[in-house]
PDB file of C-alpha atoms in Angstrom:
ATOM      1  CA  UNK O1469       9.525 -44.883  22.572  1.00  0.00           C
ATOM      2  CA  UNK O1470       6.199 -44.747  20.265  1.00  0.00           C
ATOM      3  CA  UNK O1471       4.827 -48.681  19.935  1.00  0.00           C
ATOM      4  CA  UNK O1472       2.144 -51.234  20.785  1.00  0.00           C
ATOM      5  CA  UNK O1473       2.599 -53.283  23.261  1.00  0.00           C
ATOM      6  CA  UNK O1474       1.240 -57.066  23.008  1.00  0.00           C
ATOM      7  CA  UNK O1475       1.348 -59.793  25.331  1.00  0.00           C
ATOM      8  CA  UNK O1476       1.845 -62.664  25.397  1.00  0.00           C
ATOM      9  CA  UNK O1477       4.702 -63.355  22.722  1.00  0.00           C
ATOM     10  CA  UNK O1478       3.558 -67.118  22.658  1.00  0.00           C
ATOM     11  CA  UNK O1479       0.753 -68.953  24.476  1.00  0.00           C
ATOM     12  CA  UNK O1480       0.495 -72.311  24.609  1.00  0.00           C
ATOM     13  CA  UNK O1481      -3.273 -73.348  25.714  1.00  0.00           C
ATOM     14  CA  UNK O1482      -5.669 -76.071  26.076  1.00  0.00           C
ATOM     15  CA  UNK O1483      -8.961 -76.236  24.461  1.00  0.00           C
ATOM     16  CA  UNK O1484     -12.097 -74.074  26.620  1.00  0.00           C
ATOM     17  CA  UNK O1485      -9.797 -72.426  28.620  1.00  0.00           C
ATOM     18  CA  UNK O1486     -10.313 -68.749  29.061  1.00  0.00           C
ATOM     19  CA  UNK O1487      -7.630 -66.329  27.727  1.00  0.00           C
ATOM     20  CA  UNK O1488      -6.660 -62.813  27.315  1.00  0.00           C
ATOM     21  CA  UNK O1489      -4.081 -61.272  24.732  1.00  0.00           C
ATOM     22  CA  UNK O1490      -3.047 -57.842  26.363  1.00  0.00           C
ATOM     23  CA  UNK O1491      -2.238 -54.819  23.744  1.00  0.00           C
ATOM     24  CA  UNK O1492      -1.166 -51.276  24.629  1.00  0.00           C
ATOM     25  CA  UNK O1493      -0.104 -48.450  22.962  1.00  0.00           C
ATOM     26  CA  UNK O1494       1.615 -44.889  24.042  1.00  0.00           C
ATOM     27  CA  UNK O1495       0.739 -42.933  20.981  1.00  0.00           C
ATOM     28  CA  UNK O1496      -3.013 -41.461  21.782  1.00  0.00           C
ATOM     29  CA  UNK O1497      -3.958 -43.046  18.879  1.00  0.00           C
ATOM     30  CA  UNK O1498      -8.362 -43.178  18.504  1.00  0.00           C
ATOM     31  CA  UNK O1499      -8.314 -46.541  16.262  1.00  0.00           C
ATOM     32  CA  UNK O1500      -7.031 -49.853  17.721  1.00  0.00           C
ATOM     33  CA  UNK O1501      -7.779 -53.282  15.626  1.00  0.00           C
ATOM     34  CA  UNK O1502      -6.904 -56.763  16.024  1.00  0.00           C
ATOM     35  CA  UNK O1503      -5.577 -58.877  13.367  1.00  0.00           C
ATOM     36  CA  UNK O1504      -5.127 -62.648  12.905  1.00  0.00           C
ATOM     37  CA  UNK O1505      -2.662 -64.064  10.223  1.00  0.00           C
ATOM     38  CA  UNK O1506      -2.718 -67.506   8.460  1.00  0.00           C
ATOM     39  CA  UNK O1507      -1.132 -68.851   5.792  1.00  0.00           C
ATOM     40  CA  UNK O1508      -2.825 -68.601   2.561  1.00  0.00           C
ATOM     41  CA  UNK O1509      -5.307 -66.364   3.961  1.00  0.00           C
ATOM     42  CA  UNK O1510      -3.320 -62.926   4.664  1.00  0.00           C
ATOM     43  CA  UNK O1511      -4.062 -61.011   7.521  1.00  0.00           C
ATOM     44  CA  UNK O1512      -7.811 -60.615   8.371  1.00  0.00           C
ATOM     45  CA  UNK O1513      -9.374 -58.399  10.796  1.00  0.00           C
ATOM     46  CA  UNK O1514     -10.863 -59.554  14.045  1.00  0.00           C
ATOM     47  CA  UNK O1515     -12.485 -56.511  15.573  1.00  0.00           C
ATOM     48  CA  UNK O1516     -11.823 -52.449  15.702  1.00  0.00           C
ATOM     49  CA  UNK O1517     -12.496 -49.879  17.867  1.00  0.00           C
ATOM     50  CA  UNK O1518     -12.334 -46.344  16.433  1.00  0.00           C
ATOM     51  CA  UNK O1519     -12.205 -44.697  20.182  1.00  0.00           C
ATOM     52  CA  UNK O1520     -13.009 -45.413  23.744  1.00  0.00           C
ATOM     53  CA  UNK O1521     -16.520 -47.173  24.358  1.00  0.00           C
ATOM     54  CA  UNK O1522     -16.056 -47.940  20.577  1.00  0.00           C
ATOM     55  CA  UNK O1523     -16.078 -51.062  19.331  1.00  0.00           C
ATOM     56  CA  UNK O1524     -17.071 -53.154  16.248  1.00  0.00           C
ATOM     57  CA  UNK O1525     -16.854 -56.400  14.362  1.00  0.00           C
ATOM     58  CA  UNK O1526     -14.479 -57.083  11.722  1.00  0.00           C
ATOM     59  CA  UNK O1527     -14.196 -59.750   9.022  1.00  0.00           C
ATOM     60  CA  UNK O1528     -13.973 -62.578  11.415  1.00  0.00           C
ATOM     61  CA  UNK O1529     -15.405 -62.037  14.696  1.00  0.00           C
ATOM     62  CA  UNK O1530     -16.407 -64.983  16.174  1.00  0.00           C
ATOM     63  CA  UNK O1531     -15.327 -66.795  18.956  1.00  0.00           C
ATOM     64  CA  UNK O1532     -13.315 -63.322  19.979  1.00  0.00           C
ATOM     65  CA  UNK O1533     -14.650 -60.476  22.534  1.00  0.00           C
ATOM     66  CA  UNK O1534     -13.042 -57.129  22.844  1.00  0.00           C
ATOM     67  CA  UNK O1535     -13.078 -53.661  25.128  1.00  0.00           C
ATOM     68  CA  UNK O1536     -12.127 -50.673  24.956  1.00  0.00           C
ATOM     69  CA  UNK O1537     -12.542 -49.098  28.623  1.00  0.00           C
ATOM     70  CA  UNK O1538      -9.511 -46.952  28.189  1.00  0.00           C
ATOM     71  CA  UNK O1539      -7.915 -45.381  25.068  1.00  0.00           C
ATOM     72  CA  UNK O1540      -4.639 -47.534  25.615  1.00  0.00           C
ATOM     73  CA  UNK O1541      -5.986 -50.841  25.980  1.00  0.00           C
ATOM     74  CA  UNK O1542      -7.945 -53.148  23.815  1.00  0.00           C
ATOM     75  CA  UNK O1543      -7.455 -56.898  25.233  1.00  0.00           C
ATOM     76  CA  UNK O1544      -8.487 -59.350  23.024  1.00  0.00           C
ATOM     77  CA  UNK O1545     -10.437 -62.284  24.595  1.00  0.00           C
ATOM     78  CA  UNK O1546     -10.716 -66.006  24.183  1.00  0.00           C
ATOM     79  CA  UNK O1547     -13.636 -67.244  26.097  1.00  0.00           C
ATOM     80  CA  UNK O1548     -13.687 -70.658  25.310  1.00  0.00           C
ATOM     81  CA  UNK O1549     -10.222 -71.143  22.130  1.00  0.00           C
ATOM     82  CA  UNK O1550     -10.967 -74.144  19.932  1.00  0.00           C
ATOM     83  CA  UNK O1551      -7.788 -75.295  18.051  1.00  0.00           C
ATOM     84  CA  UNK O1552      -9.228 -73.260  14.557  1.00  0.00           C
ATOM     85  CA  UNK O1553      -7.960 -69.752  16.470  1.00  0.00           C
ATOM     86  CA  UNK O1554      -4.816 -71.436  16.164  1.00  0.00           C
ATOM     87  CA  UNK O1555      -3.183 -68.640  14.848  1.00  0.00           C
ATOM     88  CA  UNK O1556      -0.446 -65.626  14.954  1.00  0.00           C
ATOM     89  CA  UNK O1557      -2.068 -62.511  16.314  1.00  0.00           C
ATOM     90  CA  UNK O1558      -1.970 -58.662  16.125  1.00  0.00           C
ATOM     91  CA  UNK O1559      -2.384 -56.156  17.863  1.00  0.00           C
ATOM     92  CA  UNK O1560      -2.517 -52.222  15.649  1.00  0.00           C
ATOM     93  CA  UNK O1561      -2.937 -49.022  16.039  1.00  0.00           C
ATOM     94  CA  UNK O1562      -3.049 -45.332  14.677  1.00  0.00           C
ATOM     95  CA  UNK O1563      -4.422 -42.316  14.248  1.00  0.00           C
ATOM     96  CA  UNK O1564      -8.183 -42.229  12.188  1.00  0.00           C
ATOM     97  CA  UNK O1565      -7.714 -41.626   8.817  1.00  0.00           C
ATOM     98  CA  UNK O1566      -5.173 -42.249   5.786  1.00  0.00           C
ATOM     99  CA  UNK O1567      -2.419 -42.922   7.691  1.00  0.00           C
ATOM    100  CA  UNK O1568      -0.097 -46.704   8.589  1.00  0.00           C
ATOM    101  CA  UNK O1569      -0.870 -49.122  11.468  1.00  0.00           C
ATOM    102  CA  UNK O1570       1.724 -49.172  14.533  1.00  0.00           C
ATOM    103  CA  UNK O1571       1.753 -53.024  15.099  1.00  0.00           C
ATOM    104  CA  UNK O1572       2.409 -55.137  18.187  1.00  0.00           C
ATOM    105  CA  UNK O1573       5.167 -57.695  17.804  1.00  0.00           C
ATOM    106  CA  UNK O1574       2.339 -60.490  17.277  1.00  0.00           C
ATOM    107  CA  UNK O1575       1.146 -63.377  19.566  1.00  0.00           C
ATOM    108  CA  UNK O1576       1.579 -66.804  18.133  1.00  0.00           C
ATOM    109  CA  UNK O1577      -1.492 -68.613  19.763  1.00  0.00           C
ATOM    110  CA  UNK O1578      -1.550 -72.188  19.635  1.00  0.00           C
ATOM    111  CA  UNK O1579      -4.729 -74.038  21.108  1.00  0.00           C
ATOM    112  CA  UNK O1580      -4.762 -77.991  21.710  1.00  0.00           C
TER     113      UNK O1580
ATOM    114  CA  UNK H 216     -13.436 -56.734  -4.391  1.00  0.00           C
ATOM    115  CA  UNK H 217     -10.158 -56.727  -3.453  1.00  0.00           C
ATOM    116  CA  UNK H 218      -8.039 -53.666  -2.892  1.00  0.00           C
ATOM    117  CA  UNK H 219      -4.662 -54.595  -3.200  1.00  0.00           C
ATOM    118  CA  UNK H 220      -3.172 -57.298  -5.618  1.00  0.00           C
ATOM    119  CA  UNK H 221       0.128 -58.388  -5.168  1.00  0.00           C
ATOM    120  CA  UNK H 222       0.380 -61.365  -7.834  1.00  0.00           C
ATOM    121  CA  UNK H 223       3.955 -61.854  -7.879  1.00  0.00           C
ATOM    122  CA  UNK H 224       4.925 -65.864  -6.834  1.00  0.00           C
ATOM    123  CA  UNK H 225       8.164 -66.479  -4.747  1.00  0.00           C
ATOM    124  CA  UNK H 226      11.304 -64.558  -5.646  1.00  0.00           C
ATOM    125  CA  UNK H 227      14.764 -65.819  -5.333  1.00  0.00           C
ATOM    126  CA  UNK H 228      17.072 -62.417  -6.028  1.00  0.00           C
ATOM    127  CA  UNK H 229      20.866 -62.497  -5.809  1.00  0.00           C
ATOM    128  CA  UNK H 230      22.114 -60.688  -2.992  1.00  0.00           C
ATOM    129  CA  UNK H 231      23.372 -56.839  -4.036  1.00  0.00           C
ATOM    130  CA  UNK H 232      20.834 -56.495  -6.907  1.00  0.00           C
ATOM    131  CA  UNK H 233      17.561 -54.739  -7.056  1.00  0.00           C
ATOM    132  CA  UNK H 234      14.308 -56.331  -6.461  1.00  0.00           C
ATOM    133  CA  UNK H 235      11.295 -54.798  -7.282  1.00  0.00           C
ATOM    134  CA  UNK H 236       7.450 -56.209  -5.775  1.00  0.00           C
ATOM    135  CA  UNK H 237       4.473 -55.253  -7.521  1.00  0.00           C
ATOM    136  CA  UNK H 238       1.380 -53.691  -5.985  1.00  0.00           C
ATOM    137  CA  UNK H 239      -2.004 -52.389  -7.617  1.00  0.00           C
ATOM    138  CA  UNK H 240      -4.626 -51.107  -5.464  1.00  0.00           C
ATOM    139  CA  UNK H 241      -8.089 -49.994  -6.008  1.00  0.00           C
ATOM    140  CA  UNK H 242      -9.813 -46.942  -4.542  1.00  0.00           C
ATOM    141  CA  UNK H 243     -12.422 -44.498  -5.455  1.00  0.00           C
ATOM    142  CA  UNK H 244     -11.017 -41.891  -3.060  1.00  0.00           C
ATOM    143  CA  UNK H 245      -8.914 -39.171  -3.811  1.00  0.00           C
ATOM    144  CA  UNK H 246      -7.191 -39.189  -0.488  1.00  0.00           C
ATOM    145  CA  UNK H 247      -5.198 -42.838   0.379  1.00  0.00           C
ATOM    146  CA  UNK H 248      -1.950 -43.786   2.055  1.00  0.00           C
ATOM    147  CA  UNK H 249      -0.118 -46.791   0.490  1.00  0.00           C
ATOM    148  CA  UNK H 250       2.500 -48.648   2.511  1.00  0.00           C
ATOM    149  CA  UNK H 251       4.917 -51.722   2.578  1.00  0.00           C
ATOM    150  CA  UNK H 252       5.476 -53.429   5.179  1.00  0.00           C
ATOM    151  CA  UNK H 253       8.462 -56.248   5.696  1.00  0.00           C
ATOM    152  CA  UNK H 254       7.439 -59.132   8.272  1.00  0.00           C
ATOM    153  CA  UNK H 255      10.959 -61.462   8.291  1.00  0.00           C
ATOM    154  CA  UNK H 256      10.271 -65.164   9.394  1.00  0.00           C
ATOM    155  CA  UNK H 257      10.307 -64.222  13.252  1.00  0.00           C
ATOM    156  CA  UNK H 258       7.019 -62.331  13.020  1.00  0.00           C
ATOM    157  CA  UNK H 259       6.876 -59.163  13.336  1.00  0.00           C
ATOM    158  CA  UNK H 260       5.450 -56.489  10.960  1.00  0.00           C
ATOM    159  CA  UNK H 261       7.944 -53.478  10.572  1.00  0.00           C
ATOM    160  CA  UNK H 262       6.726 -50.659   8.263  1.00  0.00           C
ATOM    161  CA  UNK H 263       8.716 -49.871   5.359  1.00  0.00           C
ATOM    162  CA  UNK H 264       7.418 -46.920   3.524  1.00  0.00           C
ATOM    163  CA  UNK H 265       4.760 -45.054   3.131  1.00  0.00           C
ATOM    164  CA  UNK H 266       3.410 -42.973   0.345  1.00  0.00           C
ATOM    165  CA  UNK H 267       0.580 -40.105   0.332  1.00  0.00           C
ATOM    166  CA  UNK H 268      -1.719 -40.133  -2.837  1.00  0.00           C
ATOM    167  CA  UNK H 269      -1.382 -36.279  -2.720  1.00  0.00           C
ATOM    168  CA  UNK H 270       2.675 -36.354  -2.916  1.00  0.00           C
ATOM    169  CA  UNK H 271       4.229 -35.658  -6.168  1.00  0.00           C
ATOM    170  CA  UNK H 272       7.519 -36.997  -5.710  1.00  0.00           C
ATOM    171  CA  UNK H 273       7.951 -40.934  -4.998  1.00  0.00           C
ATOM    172  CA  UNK H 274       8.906 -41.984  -1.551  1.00  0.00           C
ATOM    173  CA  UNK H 275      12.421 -43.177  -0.693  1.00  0.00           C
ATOM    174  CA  UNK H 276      13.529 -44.288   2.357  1.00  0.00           C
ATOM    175  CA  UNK H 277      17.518 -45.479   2.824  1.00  0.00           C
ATOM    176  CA  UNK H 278      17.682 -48.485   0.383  1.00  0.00           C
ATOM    177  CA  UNK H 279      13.795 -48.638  -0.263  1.00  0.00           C
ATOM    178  CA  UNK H 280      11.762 -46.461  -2.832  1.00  0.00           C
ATOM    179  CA  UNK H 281       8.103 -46.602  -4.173  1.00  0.00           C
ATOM    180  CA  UNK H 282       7.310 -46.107  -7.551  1.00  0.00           C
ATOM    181  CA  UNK H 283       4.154 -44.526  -7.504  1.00  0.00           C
ATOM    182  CA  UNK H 284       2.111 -44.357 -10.758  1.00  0.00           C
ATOM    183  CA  UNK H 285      -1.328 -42.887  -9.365  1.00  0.00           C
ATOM    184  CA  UNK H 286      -3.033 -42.982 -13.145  1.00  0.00           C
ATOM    185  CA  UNK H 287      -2.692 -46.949 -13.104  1.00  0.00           C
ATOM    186  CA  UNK H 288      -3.099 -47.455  -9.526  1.00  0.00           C
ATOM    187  CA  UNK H 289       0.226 -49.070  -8.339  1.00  0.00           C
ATOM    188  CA  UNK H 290       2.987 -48.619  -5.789  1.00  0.00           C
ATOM    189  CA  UNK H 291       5.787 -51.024  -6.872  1.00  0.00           C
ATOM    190  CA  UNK H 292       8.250 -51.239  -3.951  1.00  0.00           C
ATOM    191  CA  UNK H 293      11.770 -51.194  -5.153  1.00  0.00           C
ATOM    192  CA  UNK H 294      14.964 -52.777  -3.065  1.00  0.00           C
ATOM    193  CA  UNK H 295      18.227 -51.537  -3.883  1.00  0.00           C
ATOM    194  CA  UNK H 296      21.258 -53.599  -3.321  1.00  0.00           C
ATOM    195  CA  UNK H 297      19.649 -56.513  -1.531  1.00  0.00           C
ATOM    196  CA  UNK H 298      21.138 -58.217   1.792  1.00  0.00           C
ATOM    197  CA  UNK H 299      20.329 -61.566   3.554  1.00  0.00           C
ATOM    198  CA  UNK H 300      18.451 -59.767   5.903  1.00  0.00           C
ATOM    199  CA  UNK H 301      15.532 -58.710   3.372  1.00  0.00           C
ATOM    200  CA  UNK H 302      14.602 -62.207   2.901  1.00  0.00           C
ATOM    201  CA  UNK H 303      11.423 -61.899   4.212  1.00  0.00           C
ATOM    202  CA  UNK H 304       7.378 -61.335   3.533  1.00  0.00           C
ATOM    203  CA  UNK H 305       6.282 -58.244   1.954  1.00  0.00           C
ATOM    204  CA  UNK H 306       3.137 -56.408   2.142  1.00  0.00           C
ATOM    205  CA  UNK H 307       1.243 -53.856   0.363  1.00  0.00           C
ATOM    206  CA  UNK H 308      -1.395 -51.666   2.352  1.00  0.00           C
ATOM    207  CA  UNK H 309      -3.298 -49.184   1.310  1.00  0.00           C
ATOM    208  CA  UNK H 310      -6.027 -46.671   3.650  1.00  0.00           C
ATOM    209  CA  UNK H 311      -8.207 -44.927   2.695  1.00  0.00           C
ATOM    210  CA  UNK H 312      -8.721 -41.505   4.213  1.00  0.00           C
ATOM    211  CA  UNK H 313     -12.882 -41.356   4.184  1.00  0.00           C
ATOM    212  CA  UNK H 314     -14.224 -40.150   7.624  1.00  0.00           C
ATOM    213  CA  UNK H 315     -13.520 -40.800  10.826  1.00  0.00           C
ATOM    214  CA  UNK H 316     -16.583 -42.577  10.822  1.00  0.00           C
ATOM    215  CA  UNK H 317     -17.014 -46.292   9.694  1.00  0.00           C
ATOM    216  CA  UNK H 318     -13.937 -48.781   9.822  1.00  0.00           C
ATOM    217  CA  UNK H 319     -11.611 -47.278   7.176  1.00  0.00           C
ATOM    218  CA  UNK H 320      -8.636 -50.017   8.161  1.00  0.00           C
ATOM    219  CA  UNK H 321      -5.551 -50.570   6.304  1.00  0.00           C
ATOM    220  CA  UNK H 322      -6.078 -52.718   3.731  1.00  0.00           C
ATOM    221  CA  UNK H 323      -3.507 -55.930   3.096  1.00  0.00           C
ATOM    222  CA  UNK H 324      -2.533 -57.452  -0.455  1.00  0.00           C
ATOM    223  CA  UNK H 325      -1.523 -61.386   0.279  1.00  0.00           C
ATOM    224  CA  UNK H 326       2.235 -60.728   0.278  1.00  0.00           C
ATOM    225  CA  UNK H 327       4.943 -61.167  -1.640  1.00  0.00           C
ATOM    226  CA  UNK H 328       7.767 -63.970  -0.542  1.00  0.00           C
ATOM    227  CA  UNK H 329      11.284 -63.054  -1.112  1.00  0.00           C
ATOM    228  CA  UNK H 330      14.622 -65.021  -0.536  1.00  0.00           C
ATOM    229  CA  UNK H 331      17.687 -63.268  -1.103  1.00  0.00           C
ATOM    230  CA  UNK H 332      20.733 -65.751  -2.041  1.00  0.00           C
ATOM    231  CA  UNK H 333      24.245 -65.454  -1.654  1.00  0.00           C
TER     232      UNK H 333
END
């Protein structure tokens, strides 16, 4: 079965503790993103990678780290989560070009 | 400037009638993909339907169409014969099919709330 796979579901964490939200997908696809969603404020884009070795900021970067070492996987790191990246989180990805995002089945992050 | 307006507040529709959600979008490119996408209250985004700005015929898929009206640039999403289960957030997307170079990503409007009542 074609999807994204993004772990965990829910997370739980304390402030400055390390974390890493795990996506993969089975579809080849060249462009992975993350996205974070908050009420009143839609779905904004973290960071993108348009192939392997590939990466780049998007609308609200900081505080996040990515890598894309393999065409599969794009992990999205917390080094040190504050309790602003409180937050539900996703993981996309498709093909480059005019076509819909595959998304992961979101992480709901909350940071104390 | 934004891409895609949805403007429509909260909408309460009686269960077995049609809803319709509006969408406009804003592009100077002649190739673009506008979707919906339905993300229920436990999360998840599931795509909808998707429409090419090349095809001439609107998209339907089971109980959900898209009226496409390329000259004034929306993609109204049209429910037919609503069920408790399409209670949920809506979103309009569009992409924009520039390059393969530069981040051409999909495009959100804010959403569109709807609560279907017995």
């Amino acid at each position: 079965e074609a999807q994204v796979t993004q772990n965990p579901r829910y997370l739980i964490t304390v402030t400055g503790k390390k974390l890493t939200v795990t996506c993969s997908q089975n579809m080849n696809h060249e462009y992975m993103s993350w996205y974070r969603q908050d009420p009143g404020l839609g779905l904004r884009q973290i960071y993108y990678s348009m192939n392997v070795e590939v990466t780049d900021k998007g609308d609200v970067p900081e505080g996040y780290k990515v890598s894309r070492k393999e065409k599969r996987n794009f992990p999205l790191i917390l080094e040190s989560p504050s309790p602003n990246q409180t937050s539900l989180y996703f993981c996309a990805s498709s093909l480059n070009g005019p076509y819909g995002y595959t998304f992961g089945s979101g992480t709901r992050l909350t940071v104390v | 400037a934004q891409k895609i307006t949805q403007t429509q507040p909260g909408m309460f529709v009686q269960e077995k009638e049609a809803v319709t959600l509006d969408c406009t979008y804003d592009t100077s490119d002649q190739s673009y993909g506008l979707f919906w996408y339905k993300q229920p209250s436990s999360g998840e985004m599931i795509f909808l339907i998707y429409q090419g700005s090349y095809d001439e015929q609107n998209a339907t898929e089971g109980r959900y169409s898209l009226n496409f009206q390329k000259a004034r640039k929306s993609a109204n999403l049209v429910i037919s014969a609503s069920q408790l289960g399409d209670s949920a957030m809506y979103f309009c997307a569009m992409r924009e099919g520039v390059s393969d170079y530069g981040n051409n990503r999909l495009a959100f409007g804010k959403g569109n709330q709807v609560v279907v009542i017995p």
